[in-house]
Coordinates of C-alpha atoms and ligand atoms in Angstrom, one line a residue:
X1 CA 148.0 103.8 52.6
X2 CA 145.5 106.1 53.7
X3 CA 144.7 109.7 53.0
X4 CA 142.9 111.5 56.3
X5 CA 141.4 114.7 55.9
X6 CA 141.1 117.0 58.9
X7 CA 141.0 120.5 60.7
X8 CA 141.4 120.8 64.4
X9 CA 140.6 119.0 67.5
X10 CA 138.1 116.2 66.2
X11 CA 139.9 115.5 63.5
X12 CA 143.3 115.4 65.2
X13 CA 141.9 112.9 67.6
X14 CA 141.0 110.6 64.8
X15 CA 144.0 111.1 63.1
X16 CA 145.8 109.8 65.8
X17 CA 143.6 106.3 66.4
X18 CA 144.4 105.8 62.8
X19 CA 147.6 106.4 63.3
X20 CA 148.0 104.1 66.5
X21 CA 146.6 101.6 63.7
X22 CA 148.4 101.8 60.5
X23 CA 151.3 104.3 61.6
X24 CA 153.6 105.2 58.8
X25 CA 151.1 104.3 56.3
X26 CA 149.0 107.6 57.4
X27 CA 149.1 110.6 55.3
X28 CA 147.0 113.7 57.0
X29 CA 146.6 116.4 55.0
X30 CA 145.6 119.5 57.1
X31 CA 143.7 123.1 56.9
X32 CA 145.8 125.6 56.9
X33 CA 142.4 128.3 56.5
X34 CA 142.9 129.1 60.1
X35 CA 146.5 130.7 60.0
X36 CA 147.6 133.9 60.9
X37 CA 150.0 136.4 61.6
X38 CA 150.1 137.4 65.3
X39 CA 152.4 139.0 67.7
X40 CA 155.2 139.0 64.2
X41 CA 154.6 134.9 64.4
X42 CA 153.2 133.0 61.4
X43 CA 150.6 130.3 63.5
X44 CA 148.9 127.3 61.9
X45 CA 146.7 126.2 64.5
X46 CA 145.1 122.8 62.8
X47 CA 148.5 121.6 61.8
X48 CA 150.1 122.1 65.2
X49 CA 147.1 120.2 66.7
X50 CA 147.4 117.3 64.7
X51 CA 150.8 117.8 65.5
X52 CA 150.7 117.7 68.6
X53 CA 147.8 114.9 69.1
X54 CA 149.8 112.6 67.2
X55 CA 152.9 113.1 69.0
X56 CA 150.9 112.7 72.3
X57 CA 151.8 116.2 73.7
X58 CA 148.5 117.7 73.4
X59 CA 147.0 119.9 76.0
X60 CA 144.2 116.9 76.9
X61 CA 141.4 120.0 78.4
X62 CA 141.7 122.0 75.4
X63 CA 142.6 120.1 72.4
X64 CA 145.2 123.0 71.1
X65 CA 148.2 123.5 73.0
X66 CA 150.6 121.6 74.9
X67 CA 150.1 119.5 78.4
X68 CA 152.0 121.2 80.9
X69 CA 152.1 124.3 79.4
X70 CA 153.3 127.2 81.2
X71 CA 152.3 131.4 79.8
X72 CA 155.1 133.3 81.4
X73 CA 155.9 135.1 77.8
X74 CA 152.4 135.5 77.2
X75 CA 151.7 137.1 81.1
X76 CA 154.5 139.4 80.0
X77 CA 153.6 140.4 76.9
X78 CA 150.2 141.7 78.5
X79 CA 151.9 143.4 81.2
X80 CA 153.9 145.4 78.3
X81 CA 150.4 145.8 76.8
X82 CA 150.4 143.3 73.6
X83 CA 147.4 141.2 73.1
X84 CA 146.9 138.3 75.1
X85 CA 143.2 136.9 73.9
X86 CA 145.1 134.5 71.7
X87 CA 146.9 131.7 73.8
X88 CA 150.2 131.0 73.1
X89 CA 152.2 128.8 76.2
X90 CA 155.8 129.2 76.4
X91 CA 156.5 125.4 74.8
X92 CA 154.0 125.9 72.2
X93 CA 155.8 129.8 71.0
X94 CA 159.0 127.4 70.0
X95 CA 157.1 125.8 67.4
X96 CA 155.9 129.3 66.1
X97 CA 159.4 131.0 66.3
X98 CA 161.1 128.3 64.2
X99 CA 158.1 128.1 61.9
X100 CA 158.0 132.2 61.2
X101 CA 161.9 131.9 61.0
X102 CA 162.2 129.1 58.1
X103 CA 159.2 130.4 56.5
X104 CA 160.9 133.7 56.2
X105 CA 163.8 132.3 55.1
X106 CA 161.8 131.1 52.0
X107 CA 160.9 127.3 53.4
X108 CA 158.3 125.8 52.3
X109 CA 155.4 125.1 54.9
X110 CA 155.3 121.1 53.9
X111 CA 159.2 121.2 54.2
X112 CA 158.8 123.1 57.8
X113 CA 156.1 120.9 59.2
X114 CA 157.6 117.3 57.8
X115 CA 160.8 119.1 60.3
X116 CA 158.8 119.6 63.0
X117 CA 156.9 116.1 62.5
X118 CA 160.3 114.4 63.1
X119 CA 161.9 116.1 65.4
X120 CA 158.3 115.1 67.8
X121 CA 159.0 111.4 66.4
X122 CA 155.6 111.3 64.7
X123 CA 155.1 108.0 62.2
X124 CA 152.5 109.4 60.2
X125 CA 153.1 112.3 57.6
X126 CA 151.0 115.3 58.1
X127 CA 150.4 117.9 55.1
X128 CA 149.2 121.3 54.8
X129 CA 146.9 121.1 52.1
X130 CA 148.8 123.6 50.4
X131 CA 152.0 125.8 50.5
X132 CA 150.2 128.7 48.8
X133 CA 148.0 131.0 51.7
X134 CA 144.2 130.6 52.5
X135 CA 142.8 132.5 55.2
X136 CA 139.0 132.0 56.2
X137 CA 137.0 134.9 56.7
X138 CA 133.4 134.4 58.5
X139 CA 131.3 136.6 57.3
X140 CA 128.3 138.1 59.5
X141 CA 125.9 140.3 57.7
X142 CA 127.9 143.5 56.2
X143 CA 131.0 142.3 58.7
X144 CA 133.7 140.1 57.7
X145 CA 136.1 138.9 60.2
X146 CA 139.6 137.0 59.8
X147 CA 138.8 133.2 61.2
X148 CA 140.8 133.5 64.6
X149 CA 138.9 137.1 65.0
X150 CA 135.4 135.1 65.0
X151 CA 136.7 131.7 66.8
X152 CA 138.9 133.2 69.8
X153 CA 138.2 136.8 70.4
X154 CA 134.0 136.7 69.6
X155 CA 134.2 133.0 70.9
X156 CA 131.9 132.2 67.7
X157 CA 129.1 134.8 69.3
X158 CA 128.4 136.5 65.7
X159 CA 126.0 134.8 62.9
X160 CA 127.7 133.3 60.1
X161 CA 125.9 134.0 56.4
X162 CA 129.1 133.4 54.6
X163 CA 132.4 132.1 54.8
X164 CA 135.4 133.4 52.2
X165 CA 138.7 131.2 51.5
X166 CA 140.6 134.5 50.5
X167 CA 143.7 133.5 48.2
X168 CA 142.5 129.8 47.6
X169 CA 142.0 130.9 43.7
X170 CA 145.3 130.8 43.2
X171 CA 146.5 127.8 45.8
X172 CA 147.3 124.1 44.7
X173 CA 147.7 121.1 46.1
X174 CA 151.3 120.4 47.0
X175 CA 153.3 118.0 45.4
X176 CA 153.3 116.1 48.3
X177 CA 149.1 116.4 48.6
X178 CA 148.9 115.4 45.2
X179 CA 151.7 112.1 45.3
X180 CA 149.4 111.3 48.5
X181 CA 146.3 110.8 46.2
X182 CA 147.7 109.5 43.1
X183 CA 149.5 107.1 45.3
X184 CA 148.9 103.4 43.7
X185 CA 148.8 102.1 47.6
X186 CA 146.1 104.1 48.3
X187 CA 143.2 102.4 49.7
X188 CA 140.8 104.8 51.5
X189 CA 140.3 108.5 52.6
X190 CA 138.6 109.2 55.1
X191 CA 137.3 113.0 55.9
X192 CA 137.7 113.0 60.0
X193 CA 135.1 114.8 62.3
X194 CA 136.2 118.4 61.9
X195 CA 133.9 121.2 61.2
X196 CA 132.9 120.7 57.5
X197 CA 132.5 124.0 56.7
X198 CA 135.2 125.7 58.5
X199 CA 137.9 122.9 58.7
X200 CA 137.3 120.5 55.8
X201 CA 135.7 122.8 53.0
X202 CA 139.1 124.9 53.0
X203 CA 140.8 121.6 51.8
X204 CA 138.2 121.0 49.6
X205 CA 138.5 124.3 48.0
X206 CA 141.4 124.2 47.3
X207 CA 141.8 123.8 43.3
X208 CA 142.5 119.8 41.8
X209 CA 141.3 118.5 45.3
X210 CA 138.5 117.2 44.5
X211 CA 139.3 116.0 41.3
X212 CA 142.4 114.3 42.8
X213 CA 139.7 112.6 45.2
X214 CA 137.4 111.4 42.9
X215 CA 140.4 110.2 40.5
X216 CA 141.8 108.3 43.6
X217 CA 139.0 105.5 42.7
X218 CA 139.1 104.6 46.5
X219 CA 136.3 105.3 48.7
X220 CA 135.8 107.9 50.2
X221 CA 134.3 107.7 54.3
X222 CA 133.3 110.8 56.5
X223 CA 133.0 110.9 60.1
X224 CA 130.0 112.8 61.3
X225 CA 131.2 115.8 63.8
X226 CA 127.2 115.7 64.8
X227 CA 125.9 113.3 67.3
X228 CA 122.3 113.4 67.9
X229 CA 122.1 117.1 66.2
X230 CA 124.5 118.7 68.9
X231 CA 128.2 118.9 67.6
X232 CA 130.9 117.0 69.3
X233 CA 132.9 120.3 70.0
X234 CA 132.6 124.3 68.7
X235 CA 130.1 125.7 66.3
X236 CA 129.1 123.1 63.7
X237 CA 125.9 122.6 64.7
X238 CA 125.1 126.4 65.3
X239 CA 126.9 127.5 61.5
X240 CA 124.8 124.9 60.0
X241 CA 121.3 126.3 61.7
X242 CA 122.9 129.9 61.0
X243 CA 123.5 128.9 56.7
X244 CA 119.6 127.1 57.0
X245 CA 120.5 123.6 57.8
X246 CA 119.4 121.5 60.1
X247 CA 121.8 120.2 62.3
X248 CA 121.9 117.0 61.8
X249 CA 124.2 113.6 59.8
X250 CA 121.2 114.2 57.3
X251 CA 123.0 117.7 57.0
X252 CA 126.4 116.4 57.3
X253 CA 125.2 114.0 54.6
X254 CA 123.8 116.3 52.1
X255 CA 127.2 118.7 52.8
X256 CA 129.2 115.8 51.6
X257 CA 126.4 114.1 48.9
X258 CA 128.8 113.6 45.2
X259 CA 132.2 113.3 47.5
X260 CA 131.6 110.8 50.0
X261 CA 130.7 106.7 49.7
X262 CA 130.5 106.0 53.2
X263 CA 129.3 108.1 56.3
X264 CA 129.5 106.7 60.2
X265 CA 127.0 108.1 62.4
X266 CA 126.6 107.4 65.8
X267 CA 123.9 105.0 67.5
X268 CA 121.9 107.8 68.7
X269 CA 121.3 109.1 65.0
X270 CA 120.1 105.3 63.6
X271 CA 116.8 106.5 62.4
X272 CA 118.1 108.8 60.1
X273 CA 120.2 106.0 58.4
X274 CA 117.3 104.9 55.5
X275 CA 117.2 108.5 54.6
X276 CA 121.3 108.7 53.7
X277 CA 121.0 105.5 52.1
X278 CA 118.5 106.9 49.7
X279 CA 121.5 109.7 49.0
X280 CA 123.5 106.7 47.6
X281 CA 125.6 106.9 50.6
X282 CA 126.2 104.0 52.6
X283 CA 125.5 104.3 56.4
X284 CA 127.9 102.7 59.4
X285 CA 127.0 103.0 62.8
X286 CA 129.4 103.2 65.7
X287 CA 130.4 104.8 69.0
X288 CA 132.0 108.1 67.4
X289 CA 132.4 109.8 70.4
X290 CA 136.0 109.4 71.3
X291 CA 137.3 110.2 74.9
X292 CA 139.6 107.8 75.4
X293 CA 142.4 106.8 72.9
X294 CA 141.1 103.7 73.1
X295 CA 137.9 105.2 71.6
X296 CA 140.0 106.8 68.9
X297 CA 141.7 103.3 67.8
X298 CA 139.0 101.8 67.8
X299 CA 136.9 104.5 65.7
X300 CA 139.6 104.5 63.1
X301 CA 139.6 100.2 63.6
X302 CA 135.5 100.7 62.1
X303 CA 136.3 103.4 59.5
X304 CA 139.4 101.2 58.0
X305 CA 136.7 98.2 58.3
X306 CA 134.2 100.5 56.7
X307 CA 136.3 101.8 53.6
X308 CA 137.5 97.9 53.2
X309 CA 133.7 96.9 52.6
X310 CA 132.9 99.8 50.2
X311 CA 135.7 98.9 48.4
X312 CA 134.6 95.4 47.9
Ligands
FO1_1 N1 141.7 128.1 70.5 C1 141.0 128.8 71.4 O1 139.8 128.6 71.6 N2 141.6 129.8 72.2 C2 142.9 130.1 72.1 O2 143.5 130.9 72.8 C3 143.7 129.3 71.2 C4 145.1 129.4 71.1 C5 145.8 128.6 70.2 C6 147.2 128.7 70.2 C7 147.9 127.9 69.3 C8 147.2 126.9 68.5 O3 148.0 126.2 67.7 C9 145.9 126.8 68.6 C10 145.1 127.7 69.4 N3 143.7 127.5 69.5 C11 143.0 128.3 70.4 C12 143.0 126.6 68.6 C13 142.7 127.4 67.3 O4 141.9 128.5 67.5 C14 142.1 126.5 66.2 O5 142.0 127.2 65.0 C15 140.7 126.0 66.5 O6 140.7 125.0 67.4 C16 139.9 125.5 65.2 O7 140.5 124.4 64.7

Protein backbone atom coordinates (compact mmCIF):
# COMPACT_ATOMS: atom_id res chain seq x y z
CA UNK A 1 0.00 0.00 0.00
CA UNK A 2 0.91 3.45 -0.68
CA UNK A 3 -0.15 6.79 0.72
CA UNK A 4 0.25 9.68 -2.15
CA UNK A 5 -0.06 13.14 -1.15
CA UNK A 6 -1.22 15.68 -3.68
CA UNK A 7 -3.00 19.08 -4.84
CA UNK A 8 -3.82 19.68 -8.38
CA UNK A 9 -2.53 19.08 -11.77
CA UNK A 10 1.10 17.74 -11.05
CA UNK A 11 0.19 15.77 -8.48
CA UNK A 12 -2.81 14.26 -10.22
CA UNK A 13 -0.57 13.24 -13.05
CA UNK A 14 1.53 11.31 -10.65
CA UNK A 15 -1.13 9.92 -8.95
CA UNK A 16 -2.29 8.33 -11.83
CA UNK A 17 1.31 6.64 -13.02
CA UNK A 18 1.22 5.18 -9.62
CA UNK A 19 -1.96 4.13 -10.05
CA UNK A 20 -1.44 2.57 -13.63
CA UNK A 21 1.32 0.65 -11.36
CA UNK A 22 -0.04 -0.58 -8.10
CA UNK A 23 -3.95 0.26 -8.75
CA UNK A 24 -6.09 -0.58 -5.87
CA UNK A 25 -3.28 -0.51 -3.56
CA UNK A 26 -3.15 3.51 -4.04
CA UNK A 27 -4.60 5.68 -1.37
CA UNK A 28 -4.53 9.61 -2.47
CA UNK A 29 -5.28 11.80 -0.05
CA UNK A 30 -6.13 15.27 -1.52
CA UNK A 31 -6.32 19.28 -0.62
CA UNK A 32 -9.40 20.33 -0.19
CA UNK A 33 -7.71 24.26 0.72
CA UNK A 34 -8.86 25.23 -2.61
CA UNK A 35 -12.83 24.77 -2.24
CA UNK A 36 -15.39 27.06 -2.52
CA UNK A 37 -18.81 28.07 -2.83
CA UNK A 38 -19.66 29.51 -6.29
CA UNK A 39 -22.68 30.05 -8.30
CA UNK A 40 -24.75 28.05 -4.92
CA UNK A 41 -22.27 24.97 -5.82
CA UNK A 42 -19.82 23.53 -3.23
CA UNK A 43 -16.39 22.90 -5.85
CA UNK A 44 -13.33 20.95 -4.79
CA UNK A 45 -11.13 21.53 -7.49
CA UNK A 46 -7.84 19.22 -6.51
CA UNK A 47 -10.20 16.36 -5.75
CA UNK A 48 -12.05 16.55 -8.98
CA UNK A 49 -8.66 16.70 -10.85
CA UNK A 50 -7.26 13.70 -9.37
CA UNK A 51 -10.62 12.57 -10.10
CA UNK A 52 -10.66 13.04 -13.18
CA UNK A 53 -6.89 12.21 -14.13
CA UNK A 54 -7.25 8.98 -12.77
CA UNK A 55 -10.30 8.11 -14.39
CA UNK A 56 -8.67 9.28 -17.75
CA UNK A 57 -11.34 12.02 -18.50
CA UNK A 58 -9.17 14.90 -17.84
CA UNK A 59 -9.27 17.90 -19.98
CA UNK A 60 -5.37 16.98 -21.46
CA UNK A 61 -4.73 21.27 -22.34
CA UNK A 62 -5.69 22.37 -18.98
CA UNK A 63 -5.22 19.74 -16.43
CA UNK A 64 -8.84 20.68 -14.61
CA UNK A 65 -11.83 19.94 -16.42
CA UNK A 66 -13.10 17.42 -18.65
CA UNK A 67 -11.99 16.47 -22.42
CA UNK A 68 -14.65 17.30 -24.63
CA UNK A 69 -16.19 19.66 -22.51
CA UNK A 70 -18.78 21.76 -23.76
CA UNK A 71 -19.91 25.60 -21.67
CA UNK A 72 -23.38 26.16 -22.87
CA UNK A 73 -24.65 26.69 -19.02
CA UNK A 74 -21.77 28.66 -18.29
CA UNK A 75 -22.36 30.98 -21.81
CA UNK A 76 -25.81 31.37 -20.40
CA UNK A 77 -25.28 32.12 -17.12
CA UNK A 78 -23.11 35.25 -18.41
CA UNK A 79 -25.66 36.29 -20.81
CA UNK A 80 -28.10 36.47 -17.55
CA UNK A 81 -25.16 38.36 -16.03
CA UNK A 82 -23.61 35.66 -13.30
CA UNK A 83 -19.91 35.33 -13.22
CA UNK A 84 -18.21 33.47 -15.74
CA UNK A 85 -14.24 33.97 -14.81
CA UNK A 86 -14.54 30.62 -13.04
CA UNK A 87 -14.81 27.66 -15.63
CA UNK A 88 -17.23 25.27 -15.14
CA UNK A 89 -18.23 22.90 -18.55
CA UNK A 90 -21.58 21.48 -18.69
CA UNK A 91 -20.07 17.58 -17.86
CA UNK A 92 -17.97 18.90 -15.14
CA UNK A 93 -21.37 21.08 -13.29
CA UNK A 94 -22.82 17.28 -12.73
CA UNK A 95 -20.15 16.49 -10.46
CA UNK A 96 -20.70 19.81 -8.63
CA UNK A 97 -24.57 19.52 -8.48
CA UNK A 98 -24.60 16.05 -6.90
CA UNK A 99 -21.60 17.00 -4.69
CA UNK A 100 -23.59 20.44 -3.22
CA UNK A 101 -26.76 18.17 -3.08
CA UNK A 102 -25.35 15.22 -0.82
CA UNK A 103 -23.31 17.47 1.06
CA UNK A 104 -26.34 19.45 1.91
CA UNK A 105 -28.07 16.54 2.73
CA UNK A 106 -25.49 16.03 5.58
CA UNK A 107 -22.97 13.52 3.54
CA UNK A 108 -19.83 13.42 4.35
CA UNK A 109 -17.18 14.67 1.60
CA UNK A 110 -15.08 11.19 1.88
CA UNK A 111 -18.50 9.34 1.60
CA UNK A 112 -19.38 11.78 -1.62
CA UNK A 113 -16.09 11.49 -3.38
CA UNK A 114 -15.46 7.45 -2.64
CA UNK A 115 -19.31 7.75 -4.76
CA UNK A 116 -18.15 9.66 -7.30
CA UNK A 117 -14.71 7.51 -7.51
CA UNK A 118 -16.87 4.44 -8.42
CA UNK A 119 -19.25 5.53 -10.34
CA UNK A 120 -15.91 6.90 -12.92
CA UNK A 121 -14.50 3.10 -12.20
CA UNK A 122 -11.40 4.50 -10.56
CA UNK A 123 -9.08 1.52 -8.72
CA UNK A 124 -7.33 3.72 -6.45
CA UNK A 125 -9.08 5.51 -3.37
CA UNK A 126 -8.86 9.16 -3.25
CA UNK A 127 -9.35 11.11 0.15
CA UNK A 128 -9.98 14.56 1.10
CA UNK A 129 -7.67 15.15 3.73
CA UNK A 130 -10.33 16.04 5.80
CA UNK A 131 -14.19 16.26 6.12
CA UNK A 132 -14.00 19.32 8.30
CA UNK A 133 -13.50 22.86 5.92
CA UNK A 134 -10.06 24.62 5.12
CA UNK A 135 -10.01 27.38 2.79
CA UNK A 136 -6.59 29.00 1.78
CA UNK A 137 -6.36 32.61 1.84
CA UNK A 138 -3.19 34.24 -0.09
CA UNK A 139 -2.39 37.05 1.54
CA UNK A 140 -0.71 40.18 -0.29
CA UNK A 141 0.39 42.99 1.85
CA UNK A 142 -2.82 44.43 3.91
CA UNK A 143 -5.10 42.24 1.24
CA UNK A 144 -6.25 38.85 1.79
CA UNK A 145 -7.96 37.02 -0.87
CA UNK A 146 -9.97 33.53 -0.90
CA UNK A 147 -7.49 30.99 -2.97
CA UNK A 148 -9.72 30.76 -6.22
CA UNK A 149 -9.82 34.83 -5.95
CA UNK A 150 -5.88 34.93 -6.28
CA UNK A 151 -5.43 31.62 -8.69
CA UNK A 152 -8.32 32.38 -11.40
CA UNK A 153 -9.62 35.79 -11.32
CA UNK A 154 -5.83 37.74 -10.47
CA UNK A 155 -4.28 34.66 -12.48
CA UNK A 156 -1.58 34.66 -9.46
CA UNK A 157 -0.63 38.52 -10.56
CA UNK A 158 -0.53 39.76 -6.73
CA UNK A 159 2.58 39.05 -4.30
CA UNK A 160 2.08 36.53 -1.80
CA UNK A 161 3.70 37.39 1.96
CA UNK A 162 1.38 35.01 3.66
CA UNK A 163 -0.81 32.21 3.18
CA UNK A 164 -3.86 31.38 5.97
CA UNK A 165 -5.53 27.75 6.22
CA UNK A 166 -8.76 29.46 7.80
CA UNK A 167 -10.67 26.63 9.82
CA UNK A 168 -7.74 24.01 9.80
CA UNK A 169 -7.56 24.52 13.83
CA UNK A 170 -10.29 22.70 14.29
CA UNK A 171 -10.02 20.00 11.14
CA UNK A 172 -8.88 16.29 11.57
CA UNK A 173 -7.83 13.80 9.58
CA UNK A 174 -10.62 11.46 8.60
CA UNK A 175 -10.98 8.20 9.65
CA UNK A 176 -10.34 7.02 6.46
CA UNK A 177 -6.93 9.47 6.23
CA UNK A 178 -5.88 8.19 9.46
CA UNK A 179 -6.69 4.03 8.74
CA UNK A 180 -4.59 5.03 5.45
CA UNK A 181 -1.44 5.76 7.62
CA UNK A 182 -1.78 3.49 10.38
CA UNK A 183 -2.29 0.85 7.79
CA UNK A 184 0.23 -2.20 8.66
CA UNK A 185 0.59 -2.61 4.63
CA UNK A 186 1.80 0.53 4.29
CA UNK A 187 5.09 0.81 2.65
CA UNK A 188 5.75 4.32 1.36
CA UNK A 189 4.25 7.88 0.95
CA UNK A 190 5.18 9.70 -1.36
CA UNK A 191 4.34 13.70 -1.48
CA UNK A 192 3.67 14.22 -5.51
CA UNK A 193 4.81 17.45 -7.43
CA UNK A 194 2.07 19.86 -6.38
CA UNK A 195 2.73 23.29 -5.10
CA UNK A 196 4.14 22.72 -1.60
CA UNK A 197 2.89 25.63 -0.23
CA UNK A 198 -0.42 25.98 -1.67
CA UNK A 199 -1.38 22.28 -2.42
CA UNK A 200 0.58 20.09 0.01
CA UNK A 201 1.09 22.40 3.15
CA UNK A 202 -2.91 22.49 3.56
CA UNK A 203 -2.63 18.55 4.15
CA UNK A 204 0.12 19.07 6.21
CA UNK A 205 -1.67 21.46 8.34
CA UNK A 206 -4.08 19.79 9.02
CA UNK A 207 -3.76 18.58 12.92
CA UNK A 208 -2.32 14.60 13.58
CA UNK A 209 -0.93 14.62 9.92
CA UNK A 210 2.19 14.88 10.49
CA UNK A 211 2.43 12.95 13.40
CA UNK A 212 0.43 10.19 11.63
CA UNK A 213 3.45 10.46 8.98
CA UNK A 214 6.19 10.29 10.97
CA UNK A 215 4.42 7.34 13.11
CA UNK A 216 3.88 5.48 9.68
CA UNK A 217 7.79 4.46 10.10
CA UNK A 218 7.80 4.26 6.21
CA UNK A 219 9.65 6.54 4.13
CA UNK A 220 8.65 9.31 3.22
CA UNK A 221 9.65 10.52 -0.87
CA UNK A 222 8.81 13.98 -2.43
CA UNK A 223 8.70 14.82 -5.98
CA UNK A 224 10.25 18.18 -6.82
CA UNK A 225 7.49 20.54 -8.70
CA UNK A 226 10.89 22.58 -9.63
CA UNK A 227 12.99 21.66 -12.60
CA UNK A 228 15.96 23.66 -13.09
CA UNK A 229 14.47 26.57 -10.74
CA UNK A 230 11.39 27.22 -13.14
CA UNK A 231 8.23 25.23 -11.79
CA UNK A 232 6.71 22.54 -13.91
CA UNK A 233 3.26 24.50 -13.92
CA UNK A 234 1.64 27.77 -11.95
CA UNK A 235 3.31 29.91 -9.33
CA UNK A 236 5.72 27.73 -7.17
CA UNK A 237 8.58 29.05 -8.24
CA UNK A 238 7.35 32.83 -8.17
CA UNK A 239 5.58 32.16 -4.23
CA UNK A 240 8.86 30.87 -3.27
CA UNK A 241 11.03 34.02 -4.62
CA UNK A 242 7.86 36.20 -3.29
CA UNK A 243 8.27 34.35 0.72
CA UNK A 244 12.45 34.85 0.14
CA UNK A 245 13.37 31.56 -1.27
CA UNK A 246 15.14 30.65 -3.92
CA UNK A 247 13.54 28.75 -6.29
CA UNK A 248 15.09 25.90 -6.46
CA UNK A 249 15.00 21.59 -5.16
CA UNK A 250 17.47 23.15 -2.49
CA UNK A 251 14.29 25.14 -1.60
CA UNK A 252 11.94 22.41 -2.17
CA UNK A 253 14.40 20.54 0.10
CA UNK A 254 14.63 22.77 2.93
CA UNK A 255 10.47 23.19 2.72
CA UNK A 256 10.37 19.51 3.34
CA UNK A 257 13.76 19.08 5.64
CA UNK A 258 12.36 16.83 9.20
CA UNK A 259 9.30 15.19 6.87
CA UNK A 260 10.88 13.78 3.90
CA UNK A 261 13.67 10.77 3.52
CA UNK A 262 13.94 10.86 -0.03
CA UNK A 263 13.62 13.71 -2.76
CA UNK A 264 13.81 13.00 -6.82
CA UNK A 265 15.02 15.88 -8.66
CA UNK A 266 15.48 16.04 -12.21
CA UNK A 267 18.89 15.64 -14.27
CA UNK A 268 19.05 19.26 -14.89
CA UNK A 269 19.27 20.03 -11.08
CA UNK A 270 22.31 17.20 -10.36
CA UNK A 271 24.72 19.69 -8.93
CA UNK A 272 22.60 20.61 -6.23
CA UNK A 273 22.35 16.93 -5.09
CA UNK A 274 25.68 16.95 -2.43
CA UNK A 275 24.00 19.89 -0.89
CA UNK A 276 20.49 17.89 -0.01
CA UNK A 277 22.41 15.03 1.00
CA UNK A 278 24.14 17.13 3.63
CA UNK A 279 20.19 17.78 4.75
CA UNK A 280 20.17 14.04 5.64
CA UNK A 281 17.94 13.63 2.69
CA UNK A 282 18.72 11.18 0.19
CA UNK A 283 18.83 12.47 -3.54
CA UNK A 284 17.29 10.37 -6.74
CA UNK A 285 17.57 11.66 -10.00
CA UNK A 286 15.15 11.05 -12.91
CA UNK A 287 13.23 12.44 -15.82
CA UNK A 288 10.29 14.17 -13.66
CA UNK A 289 8.82 15.86 -16.31
CA UNK A 290 5.85 13.87 -17.26
CA UNK A 291 4.09 14.48 -20.62
CA UNK A 292 3.19 11.33 -21.64
CA UNK A 293 1.53 8.66 -19.41
CA UNK A 294 4.16 6.76 -20.10
CA UNK A 295 6.36 9.40 -18.38
CA UNK A 296 3.93 9.23 -15.39
CA UNK A 297 4.29 5.26 -14.96
CA UNK A 298 7.41 5.38 -15.21
CA UNK A 299 8.02 8.35 -12.67
CA UNK A 300 5.97 6.55 -10.17
CA UNK A 301 8.07 3.05 -11.39
CA UNK A 302 11.50 5.26 -9.87
CA UNK A 303 9.68 6.75 -6.79
CA UNK A 304 8.22 3.10 -5.72
CA UNK A 305 12.00 1.89 -6.58
CA UNK A 306 13.19 4.82 -4.54
CA UNK A 307 11.00 4.41 -1.27
CA UNK A 308 11.96 0.40 -1.63
CA UNK A 309 15.73 1.37 -1.22
CA UNK A 310 15.18 3.85 1.69
CA UNK A 311 13.36 1.39 3.30
CA UNK A 312 16.15 -1.13 3.14
N1 LIG B 1 -8.30 26.71 -13.08
C1 LIG B 1 -8.12 27.81 -13.84
O1 LIG B 1 -6.98 28.27 -13.99
N2 LIG B 1 -9.21 28.45 -14.44
C2 LIG B 1 -10.47 27.99 -14.31
O2 LIG B 1 -11.41 28.60 -14.83
C3 LIG B 1 -10.67 26.79 -13.54
C4 LIG B 1 -11.92 26.21 -13.40
C5 LIG B 1 -12.05 24.99 -12.72
C6 LIG B 1 -13.29 24.36 -12.64
C7 LIG B 1 -13.43 23.17 -11.95
C8 LIG B 1 -12.31 22.60 -11.33
O3 LIG B 1 -12.45 21.43 -10.67
C9 LIG B 1 -11.06 23.19 -11.41
C10 LIG B 1 -10.92 24.41 -12.10
N3 LIG B 1 -9.68 25.03 -12.19
C11 LIG B 1 -9.54 26.18 -12.93
C12 LIG B 1 -8.51 24.51 -11.48
C13 LIG B 1 -8.50 25.07 -10.05
O4 LIG B 1 -8.42 26.43 -9.99
C14 LIG B 1 -7.41 24.47 -9.13
O5 LIG B 1 -7.61 24.92 -7.85
C15 LIG B 1 -6.00 24.82 -9.49
O6 LIG B 1 -5.64 24.07 -10.60
C16 LIG B 1 -5.00 24.58 -8.31
O7 LIG B 1 -4.91 23.22 -8.00
Amino acid sequence: MIVAMAGGVGGAKLADGLARCIGTELTVIVNTGDDFEHLGLHISPDLDTVMYTLAGIANPATGWGIAGETWNTLEHVARLGGPDWFKLGDRDLATHILRTQRLRGGERLTDITAGLCSALGLPARVLPMSDDPVRTIVQSGADRYPFQDYFVRLKCAVPVTALHFEGVASARPSREVEAALTDPSLTAIVLCPSNPYLSIDPILAVPGMRLLIGKAGVPVVAVSPIIGGAAVKGPAAKIMAELGVTPSVTGIAEHYRGLIDGLMIDAVDADLAGGIEAMGIRVRTAPILMRTNEDRRKLAEECITFAMALAS
